[in-house]
Short mmCIF file of C-alpha atoms in Angstrom, two decimals:
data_model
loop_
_atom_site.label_atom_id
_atom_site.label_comp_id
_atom_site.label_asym_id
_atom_site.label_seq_id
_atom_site.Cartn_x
_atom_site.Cartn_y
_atom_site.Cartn_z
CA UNK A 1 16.10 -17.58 -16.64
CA UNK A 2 19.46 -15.56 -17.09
CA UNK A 3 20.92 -14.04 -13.50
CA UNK A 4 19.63 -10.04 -13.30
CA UNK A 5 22.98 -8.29 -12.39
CA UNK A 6 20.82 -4.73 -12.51
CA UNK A 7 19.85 -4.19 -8.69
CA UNK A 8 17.02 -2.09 -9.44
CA UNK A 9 15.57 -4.87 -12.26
CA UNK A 10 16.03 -7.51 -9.65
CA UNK A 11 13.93 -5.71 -7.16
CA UNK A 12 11.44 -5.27 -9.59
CA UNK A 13 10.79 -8.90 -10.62
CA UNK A 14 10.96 -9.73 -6.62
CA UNK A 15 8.54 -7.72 -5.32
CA UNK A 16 5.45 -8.53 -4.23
CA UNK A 17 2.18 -7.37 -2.36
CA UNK A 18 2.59 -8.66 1.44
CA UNK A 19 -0.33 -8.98 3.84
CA UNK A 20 0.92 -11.21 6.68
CA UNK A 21 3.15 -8.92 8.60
CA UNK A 22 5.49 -9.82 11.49
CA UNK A 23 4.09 -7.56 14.87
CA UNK A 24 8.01 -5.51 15.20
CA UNK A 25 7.69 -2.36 13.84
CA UNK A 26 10.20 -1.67 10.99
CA UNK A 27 13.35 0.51 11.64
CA UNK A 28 13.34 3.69 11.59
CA UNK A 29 16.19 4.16 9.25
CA UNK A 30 14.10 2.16 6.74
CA UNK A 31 10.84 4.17 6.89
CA UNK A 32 13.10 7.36 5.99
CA UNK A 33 14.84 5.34 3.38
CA UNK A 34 11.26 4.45 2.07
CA UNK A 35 9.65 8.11 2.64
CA UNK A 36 12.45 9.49 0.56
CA UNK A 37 11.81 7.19 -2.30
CA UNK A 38 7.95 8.53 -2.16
CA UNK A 39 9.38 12.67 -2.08
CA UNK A 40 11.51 11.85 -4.69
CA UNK A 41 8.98 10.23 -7.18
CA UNK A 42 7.40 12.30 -10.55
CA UNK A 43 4.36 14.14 -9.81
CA UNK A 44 2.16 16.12 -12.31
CA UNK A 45 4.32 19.66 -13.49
CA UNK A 46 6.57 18.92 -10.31
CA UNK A 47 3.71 20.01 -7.82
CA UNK A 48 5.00 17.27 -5.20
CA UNK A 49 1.20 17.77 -3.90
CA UNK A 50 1.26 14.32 -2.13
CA UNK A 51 0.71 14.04 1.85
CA UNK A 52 2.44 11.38 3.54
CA UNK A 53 0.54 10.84 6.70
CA UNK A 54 2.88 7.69 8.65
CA UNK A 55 0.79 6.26 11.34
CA UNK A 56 2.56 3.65 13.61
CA UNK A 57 0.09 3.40 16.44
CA UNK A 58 -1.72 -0.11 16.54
CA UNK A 59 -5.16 0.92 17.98
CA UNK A 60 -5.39 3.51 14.97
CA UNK A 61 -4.50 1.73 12.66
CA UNK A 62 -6.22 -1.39 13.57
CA UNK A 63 -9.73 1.05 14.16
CA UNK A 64 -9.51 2.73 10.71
CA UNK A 65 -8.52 -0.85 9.77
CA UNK A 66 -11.53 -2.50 10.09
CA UNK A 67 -13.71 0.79 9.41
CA UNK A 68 -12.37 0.47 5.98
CA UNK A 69 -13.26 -3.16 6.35
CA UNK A 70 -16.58 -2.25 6.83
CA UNK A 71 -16.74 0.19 3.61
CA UNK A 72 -15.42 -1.86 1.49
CA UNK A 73 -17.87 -4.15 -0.50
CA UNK A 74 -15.53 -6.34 -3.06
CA UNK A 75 -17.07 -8.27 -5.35
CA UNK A 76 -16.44 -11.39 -3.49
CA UNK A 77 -13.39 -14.00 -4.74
CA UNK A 78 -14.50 -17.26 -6.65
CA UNK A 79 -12.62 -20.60 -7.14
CA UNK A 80 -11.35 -18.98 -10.45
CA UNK A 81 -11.53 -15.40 -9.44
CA UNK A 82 -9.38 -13.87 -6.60
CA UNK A 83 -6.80 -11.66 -5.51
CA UNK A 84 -4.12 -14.53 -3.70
CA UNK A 85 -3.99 -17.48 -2.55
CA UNK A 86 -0.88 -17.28 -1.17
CA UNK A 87 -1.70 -14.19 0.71
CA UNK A 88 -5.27 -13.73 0.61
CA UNK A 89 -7.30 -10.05 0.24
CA UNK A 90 -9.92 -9.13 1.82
CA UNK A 91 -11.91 -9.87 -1.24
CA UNK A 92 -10.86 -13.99 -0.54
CA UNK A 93 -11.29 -13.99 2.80
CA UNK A 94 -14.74 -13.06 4.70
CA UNK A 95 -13.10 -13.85 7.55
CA UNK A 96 -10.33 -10.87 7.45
CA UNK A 97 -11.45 -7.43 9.32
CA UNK A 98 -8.92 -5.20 9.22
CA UNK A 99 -7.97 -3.96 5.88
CA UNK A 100 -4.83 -2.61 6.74
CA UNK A 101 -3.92 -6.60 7.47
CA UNK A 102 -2.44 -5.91 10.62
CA UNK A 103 0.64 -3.77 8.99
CA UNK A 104 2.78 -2.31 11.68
CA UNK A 105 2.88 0.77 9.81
CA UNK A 106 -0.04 2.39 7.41
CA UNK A 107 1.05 5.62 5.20
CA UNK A 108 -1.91 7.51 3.56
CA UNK A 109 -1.45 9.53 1.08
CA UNK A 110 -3.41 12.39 1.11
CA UNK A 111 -3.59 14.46 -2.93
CA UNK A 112 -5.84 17.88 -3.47
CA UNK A 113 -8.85 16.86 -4.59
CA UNK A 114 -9.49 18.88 -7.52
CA UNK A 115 -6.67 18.36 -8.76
CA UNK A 116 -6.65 16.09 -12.53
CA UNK A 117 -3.85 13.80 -11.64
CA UNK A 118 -3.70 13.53 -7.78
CA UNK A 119 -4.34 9.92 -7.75
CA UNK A 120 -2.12 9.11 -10.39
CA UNK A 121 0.76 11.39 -8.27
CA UNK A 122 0.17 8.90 -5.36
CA UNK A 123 0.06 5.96 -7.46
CA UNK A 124 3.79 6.79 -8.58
CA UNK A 125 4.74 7.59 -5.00
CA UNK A 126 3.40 4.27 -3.78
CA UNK A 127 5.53 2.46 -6.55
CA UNK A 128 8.53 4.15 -5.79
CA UNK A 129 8.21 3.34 -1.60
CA UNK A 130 7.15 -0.39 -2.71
CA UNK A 131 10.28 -0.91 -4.42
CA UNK A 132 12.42 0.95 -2.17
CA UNK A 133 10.72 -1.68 1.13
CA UNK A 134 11.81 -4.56 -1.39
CA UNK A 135 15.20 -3.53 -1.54
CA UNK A 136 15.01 -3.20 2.58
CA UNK A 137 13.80 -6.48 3.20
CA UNK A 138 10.68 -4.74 4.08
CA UNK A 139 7.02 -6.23 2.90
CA UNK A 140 4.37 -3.79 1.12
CA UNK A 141 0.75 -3.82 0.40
CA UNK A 142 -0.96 -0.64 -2.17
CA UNK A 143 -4.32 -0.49 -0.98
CA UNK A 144 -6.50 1.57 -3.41
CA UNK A 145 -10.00 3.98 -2.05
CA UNK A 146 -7.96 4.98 0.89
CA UNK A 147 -11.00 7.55 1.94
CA UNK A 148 -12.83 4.60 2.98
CA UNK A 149 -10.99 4.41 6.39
CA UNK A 150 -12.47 7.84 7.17
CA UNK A 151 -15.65 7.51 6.39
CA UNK A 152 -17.17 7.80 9.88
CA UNK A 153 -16.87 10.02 12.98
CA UNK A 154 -13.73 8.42 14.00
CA UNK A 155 -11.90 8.71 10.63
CA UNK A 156 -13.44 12.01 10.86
CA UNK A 157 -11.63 13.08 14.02
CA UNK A 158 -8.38 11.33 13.01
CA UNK A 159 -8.55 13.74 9.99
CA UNK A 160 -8.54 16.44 12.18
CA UNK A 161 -6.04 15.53 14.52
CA UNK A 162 -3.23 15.07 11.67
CA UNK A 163 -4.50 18.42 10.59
CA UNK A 164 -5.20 17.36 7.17
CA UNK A 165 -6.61 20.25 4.57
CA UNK A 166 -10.10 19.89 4.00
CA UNK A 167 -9.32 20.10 0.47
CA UNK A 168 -7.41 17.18 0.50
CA UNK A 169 -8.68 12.98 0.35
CA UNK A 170 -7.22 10.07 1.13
CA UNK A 171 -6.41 8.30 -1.91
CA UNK A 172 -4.55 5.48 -1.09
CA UNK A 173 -2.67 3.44 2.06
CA UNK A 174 0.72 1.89 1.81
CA UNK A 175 1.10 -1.33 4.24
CA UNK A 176 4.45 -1.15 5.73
CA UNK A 177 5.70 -4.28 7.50
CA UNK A 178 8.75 -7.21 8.09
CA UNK A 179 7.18 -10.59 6.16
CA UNK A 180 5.74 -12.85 8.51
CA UNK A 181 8.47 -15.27 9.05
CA UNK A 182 8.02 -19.18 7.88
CA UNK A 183 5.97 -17.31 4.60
CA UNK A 184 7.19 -17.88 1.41
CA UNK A 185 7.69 -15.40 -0.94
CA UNK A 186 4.64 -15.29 -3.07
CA UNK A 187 6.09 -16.26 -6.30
CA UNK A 188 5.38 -14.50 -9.42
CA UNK A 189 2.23 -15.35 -11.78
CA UNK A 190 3.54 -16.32 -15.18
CA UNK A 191 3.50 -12.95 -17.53
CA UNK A 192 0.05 -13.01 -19.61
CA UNK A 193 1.72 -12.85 -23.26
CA UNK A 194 0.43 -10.43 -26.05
CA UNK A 195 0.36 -7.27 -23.58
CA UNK A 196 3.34 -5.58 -26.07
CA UNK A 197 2.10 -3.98 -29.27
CA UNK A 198 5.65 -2.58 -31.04
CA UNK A 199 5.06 -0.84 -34.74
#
């Protein structure tokens, strides 16, 4: 395969979901960095409608953690169906109880909810902050049904407390975190081929 001398092409092809996080929380200079690239991603008619709620606290995030553990039912991984097996999902491993993985740092983002495109808004954002922790040296995890993690008196207080609008839901978290050193990269899954149509 031919060197990539584009930057933002060679991110791309090196980026990869991380769920084994060192315990150091990531410099702050980098979350910014990161949090820009999210403010600064399309949205639907330019709304920017997208909450970014950073939480860097353990005990939250390890509590809404393993609620959304508990409220998430994946259909379980099989010897020829699963997520990783380099860095395994909560859908491979019983054993894991803390959706969040342990990340030093969990952003939700919060999108109106009747709004047509809110989760597509977030989905963008979420790229944008992935690729932008790549470039960092920073690992990243999208985890999808982010209202999960509220979904009980705690998440319910937590709500509160970062004064998010009722009319708001959590669509997604982003796992924030330094690699767990002596883990490989995950290496990339050969591209399936037919997936371009051109006319």
């Amino acid at each position: 395969m031919e060197t990539i001398k584009n930057e933002i092409m060679a991110t791309i092809l090196h980026r990869r979901a991380i769920r084994r996080f060192e315990k150091k929380q990531i410099e702050e200079d980098a979350l910014q960095q990161i949090l820009q690239a999210g403010l600064y991603a399309p949205s639907a008619g330019g709304r920017q409608g997208v909450i970014f709620a950073v939480c860097q606290t353990k005990e939250i995030n390890e509590r809404l953690g393993r609620i959304k553990r508990a409220n998430s039912k994946p259909r379980m991984a099989t010897a020829t169906s699963y997520v990783s097996k380099e860095q395994p999902s909560i859908a491979d491993d019983p054993n894991l109880t803390n959706a969040f993985y342990d990340a030093p740092a969990v952003i939700t983002m919060f999108a109106p909810k009747n709004f047509l495109f809110s989760a597509e808004d977030c989905a963008v954002a979420a790229e944008n902050m992935m690729l932008a922790a790549d470039s960092l040296g920073i690992g990243s995890c999208y985890i999808g049904q982010g209202w999960t993690a509220f979904a009980d008196p705690y998440g319910q207080e937590i709500l509160k407390k970062w004064e998010i609008p009722v009319d708001f839901y959590a669509v997604m978290q982003l796992l924030l975190g330094y690699p767990r050193e002596g883990d490989p990269h995950p290496t990339p899954k050969p591209r399936k081929e037919g997936r371009i149509l051109r006319f």
